[in-house]
Short mmCIF file of C-alpha atoms in Angstrom, two decimals:
data_model
loop_
_atom_site.label_atom_id
_atom_site.label_comp_id
_atom_site.label_asym_id
_atom_site.label_seq_id
_atom_site.Cartn_x
_atom_site.Cartn_y
_atom_site.Cartn_z
CA MET A 1 -40.47 11.04 -9.18
CA GLN A 2 -36.91 9.83 -9.76
CA THR A 3 -36.36 6.17 -10.46
CA ILE A 4 -33.42 4.31 -9.00
CA ASP A 5 -31.50 1.92 -11.20
CA LYS A 6 -31.10 -1.07 -8.87
CA LYS A 7 -28.43 -2.70 -11.06
CA SER A 8 -26.12 0.35 -10.99
CA THR A 9 -26.79 0.90 -7.28
CA THR A 10 -25.91 -2.71 -6.62
CA ALA A 11 -22.76 -2.42 -8.78
CA GLU A 12 -21.74 0.77 -6.95
CA THR A 13 -22.36 -0.87 -3.58
CA LEU A 14 -20.29 -3.90 -4.58
CA ALA A 15 -17.51 -1.60 -5.83
CA ASP A 16 -17.45 0.20 -2.47
CA ARG A 17 -17.40 -3.11 -0.61
CA PHE A 18 -14.68 -4.45 -2.93
CA ARG A 19 -12.50 -1.42 -2.25
CA ASP A 20 -12.50 -2.17 1.49
CA ALA A 21 -12.15 -5.94 1.03
CA PHE A 22 -9.27 -5.47 -1.44
CA GLU A 23 -7.42 -3.30 1.08
CA GLU A 24 -7.89 -6.06 3.65
CA TRP A 25 -6.67 -8.60 1.06
CA LEU A 26 -3.53 -6.57 0.31
CA SER A 27 -2.79 -6.22 4.02
CA GLY A 28 -3.23 -9.96 4.47
CA LEU A 29 -0.58 -10.67 1.85
CA ASP A 30 1.95 -9.01 4.17
CA MET A 31 0.90 -10.90 7.30
CA GLU A 32 2.42 -14.13 8.55
CA ARG A 33 -1.04 -15.51 9.36
CA PRO A 34 -3.54 -13.57 7.24
CA ALA A 35 -7.20 -13.74 8.14
CA LEU A 36 -9.95 -12.03 6.21
CA SER A 37 -13.19 -10.97 7.84
CA GLU A 38 -16.25 -13.03 6.90
CA GLN A 39 -17.68 -10.01 5.08
CA SER A 40 -14.50 -9.55 3.05
CA LYS A 41 -14.45 -13.22 2.08
CA LYS A 42 -17.98 -12.98 0.73
CA THR A 43 -17.33 -9.64 -0.94
CA LEU A 44 -14.18 -10.88 -2.66
CA ALA A 45 -16.00 -13.97 -3.95
CA GLU A 46 -18.83 -11.83 -5.31
CA SER A 47 -16.39 -9.33 -6.77
CA MET A 48 -14.28 -11.92 -8.58
CA SER A 49 -17.44 -13.27 -10.19
CA ALA A 50 -18.72 -9.81 -11.09
CA SER A 51 -15.53 -8.37 -12.61
CA MET A 52 -12.54 -9.97 -14.27
CA ALA A 53 -10.57 -6.79 -13.48
CA TRP A 54 -11.20 -7.39 -9.78
CA ARG A 55 -10.30 -11.06 -10.12
CA ASP A 56 -7.14 -10.26 -12.06
CA SER A 57 -6.13 -7.62 -9.51
CA ILE A 58 -6.28 -10.25 -6.79
CA LEU A 59 -4.24 -12.65 -8.90
CA VAL A 60 -1.58 -10.05 -9.80
CA SER A 61 -1.29 -8.82 -6.21
CA ALA A 62 -0.14 -12.31 -5.24
CA ALA A 63 1.74 -13.66 -8.24
CA LEU A 64 3.59 -10.53 -9.28
CA SER A 65 4.21 -8.61 -6.07
CA ASN A 66 7.86 -9.66 -6.37
CA SER A 67 8.21 -8.06 -9.82
CA PRO A 68 10.31 -4.89 -10.10
CA GLU A 69 7.44 -3.44 -12.16
CA TYR A 70 4.81 -4.14 -9.48
CA ASP A 71 3.11 -0.92 -8.46
CA GLU A 72 0.25 -1.10 -5.97
CA ALA A 73 -1.09 2.31 -7.06
CA LYS A 74 -1.31 1.12 -10.68
CA LEU A 75 -2.88 -2.13 -9.56
CA LYS A 76 -5.57 -0.19 -7.68
CA GLY A 77 -6.03 2.05 -10.72
CA PHE A 78 -6.66 -1.05 -12.79
CA ALA A 79 -8.99 -2.59 -10.21
CA PHE A 80 -11.08 0.49 -9.53
CA HIS A 81 -10.94 2.44 -12.79
CA LYS A 82 -9.69 -0.05 -15.42
CA GLU A 83 -6.62 2.13 -15.88
CA HIS A 84 -3.16 0.74 -16.67
CA GLU A 85 -4.43 -2.24 -18.68
CA GLU A 86 -1.35 -2.09 -20.91
CA TRP A 87 0.95 -2.11 -17.86
CA LEU A 88 -0.87 -5.10 -16.41
CA GLY A 89 -0.83 -7.02 -19.68
CA ARG A 90 2.87 -6.31 -20.23
CA MET A 91 3.66 -7.36 -16.68
CA MET A 92 1.64 -10.59 -16.95
CA SER A 93 3.12 -11.68 -20.28
CA GLY A 94 6.67 -10.75 -19.27
CA SER A 95 6.30 -12.59 -16.00
CA LEU A 96 5.87 -15.93 -17.76
CA LYS A 97 9.49 -15.72 -18.95
CA ASP A 98 11.06 -14.32 -15.76
CA GLU A 99 12.65 -17.11 -13.72
CA THR A 100 13.32 -14.90 -10.70
CA LEU A 101 9.69 -14.09 -9.89
CA GLY A 102 9.00 -17.51 -8.40
CA GLU A 103 11.87 -17.35 -5.93
CA ASP A 104 9.77 -15.98 -3.07
CA ARG A 105 6.57 -17.98 -2.91
CA THR A 106 5.51 -16.68 0.49
CA VAL A 107 2.95 -14.21 -0.85
CA CYS A 108 1.47 -16.80 -3.21
CA ARG A 109 1.10 -19.30 -0.37
CA ARG A 110 -0.64 -16.70 1.78
CA ALA A 111 -2.93 -15.83 -1.11
CA VAL A 112 -3.79 -19.48 -1.73
CA GLY A 113 -4.67 -19.87 1.95
CA MET A 114 -6.90 -16.80 1.92
CA LEU A 115 -8.55 -17.95 -1.31
CA PHE A 116 -9.33 -21.36 0.17
CA ASP A 117 -10.85 -19.50 3.15
CA ILE A 118 -13.00 -17.56 0.67
CA VAL A 119 -14.15 -20.76 -1.05
CA GLU A 120 -15.12 -22.27 2.30
CA ALA A 121 -16.94 -19.11 3.42
CA VAL A 122 -19.35 -18.74 0.51
CA GLU A 123 -22.44 -20.87 0.44
CA ASP A 124 -23.29 -20.11 -3.19
CA ILE A 125 -21.32 -22.74 -5.11
CA GLU A 126 -21.19 -20.53 -8.23
CA LEU A 127 -19.21 -17.91 -6.28
CA GLN A 128 -16.49 -20.49 -5.65
CA ALA A 129 -15.45 -20.82 -9.32
CA GLN A 130 -13.31 -17.68 -9.65
CA PRO A 131 -11.46 -18.06 -6.32
CA LEU A 132 -10.72 -21.67 -7.31
CA ALA A 133 -9.49 -20.49 -10.72
CA VAL A 134 -7.13 -18.00 -9.07
CA ILE A 135 -5.88 -20.73 -6.72
CA SER A 136 -5.23 -22.97 -9.72
CA TYR A 137 -3.29 -20.20 -11.46
CA LEU A 138 -1.17 -19.49 -8.39
CA LEU A 139 -0.43 -23.19 -7.91
CA TRP A 140 0.52 -23.45 -11.59
CA TRP A 141 2.64 -20.33 -11.17
CA MET A 142 4.55 -22.08 -8.38
CA GLY A 143 4.94 -25.31 -10.38
CA ASP A 144 2.49 -27.29 -8.27
CA ALA A 145 0.65 -29.99 -10.23
CA ARG A 146 -2.31 -29.66 -7.83
CA ALA A 147 -3.22 -26.70 -10.03
CA MET A 148 -5.08 -29.17 -12.24
CA LEU A 149 -7.33 -30.29 -9.35
CA THR A 150 -8.50 -26.80 -8.44
CA ALA A 151 -8.85 -25.80 -12.09
CA MET A 152 -11.03 -28.86 -12.74
CA ARG A 153 -13.12 -28.03 -9.69
CA ALA A 154 -13.60 -24.46 -10.97
CA VAL A 155 -14.66 -25.71 -14.41
CA ALA A 156 -17.03 -28.23 -12.83
CA ILE A 157 -18.78 -25.28 -11.19
CA ASP A 158 -18.57 -22.94 -14.19
CA GLU A 159 -17.72 -24.54 -17.51
CA GLU A 160 -17.01 -21.08 -18.97
CA CYS A 161 -14.34 -20.24 -16.40
CA SER A 162 -11.61 -19.18 -18.83
CA LEU A 163 -8.79 -18.78 -16.30
CA ALA A 164 -9.28 -22.34 -15.09
CA ALA A 165 -9.46 -23.58 -18.69
CA ILE A 166 -6.13 -21.88 -19.42
CA VAL A 167 -4.53 -23.60 -16.43
CA ILE A 168 -5.97 -26.97 -17.46
CA GLY A 169 -4.55 -26.55 -20.96
CA ALA A 170 -1.15 -25.48 -19.64
CA VAL A 171 -0.82 -28.32 -17.13
CA HIS A 172 -2.14 -30.87 -19.61
CA GLY A 173 0.39 -29.65 -22.18
CA ASP A 174 3.14 -29.60 -19.53
CA ARG A 175 3.67 -25.87 -20.07
CA TRP A 176 4.80 -24.01 -16.97
CA PRO A 177 5.95 -20.43 -16.40
CA ALA A 178 9.67 -19.85 -16.04
CA SER A 179 9.08 -19.06 -12.36
CA ALA A 180 7.85 -22.60 -11.68
CA ARG A 181 10.34 -24.97 -10.16
CA ARG A 182 9.34 -28.43 -11.17
CA ASP A 183 10.79 -30.96 -8.75
#
């Protein structure tokens, strides 16, 4: 009799669901009025909590889609196979110094809207922490001081939420990326 490893089956199932939800997410970033299905909202919340690679893929798809180095195929390779980590790291660190990346905030605004929809859709409070952390990063990225509010909310839910802690430290220290226009 063959035994089934429920944890790996669950992880594989979530990975399959994430693949479809991530495609819907990426499509939504190009729409004037993006709307995720209820299933995708829940899947993305679960996925961001289960894998930092999935969370970071969502963040990069919004914040860095304007970068000349942005490559959706590499982003998917990172999300699904943890490939191209060096590319992603180089792009993220270089982006903090690039003033031109914040010029078009349309995609970030769409992403923030979809992420708030995700937060509202999930009943499990713990699943709200990572979407809130990504919102806080994107707001910080755009120079919006409300980043602190969503970061604090994420940390209130999960005190070990490192992305939110980074944003809190940056805002508290008045450190903003070059892309942020501070009015």
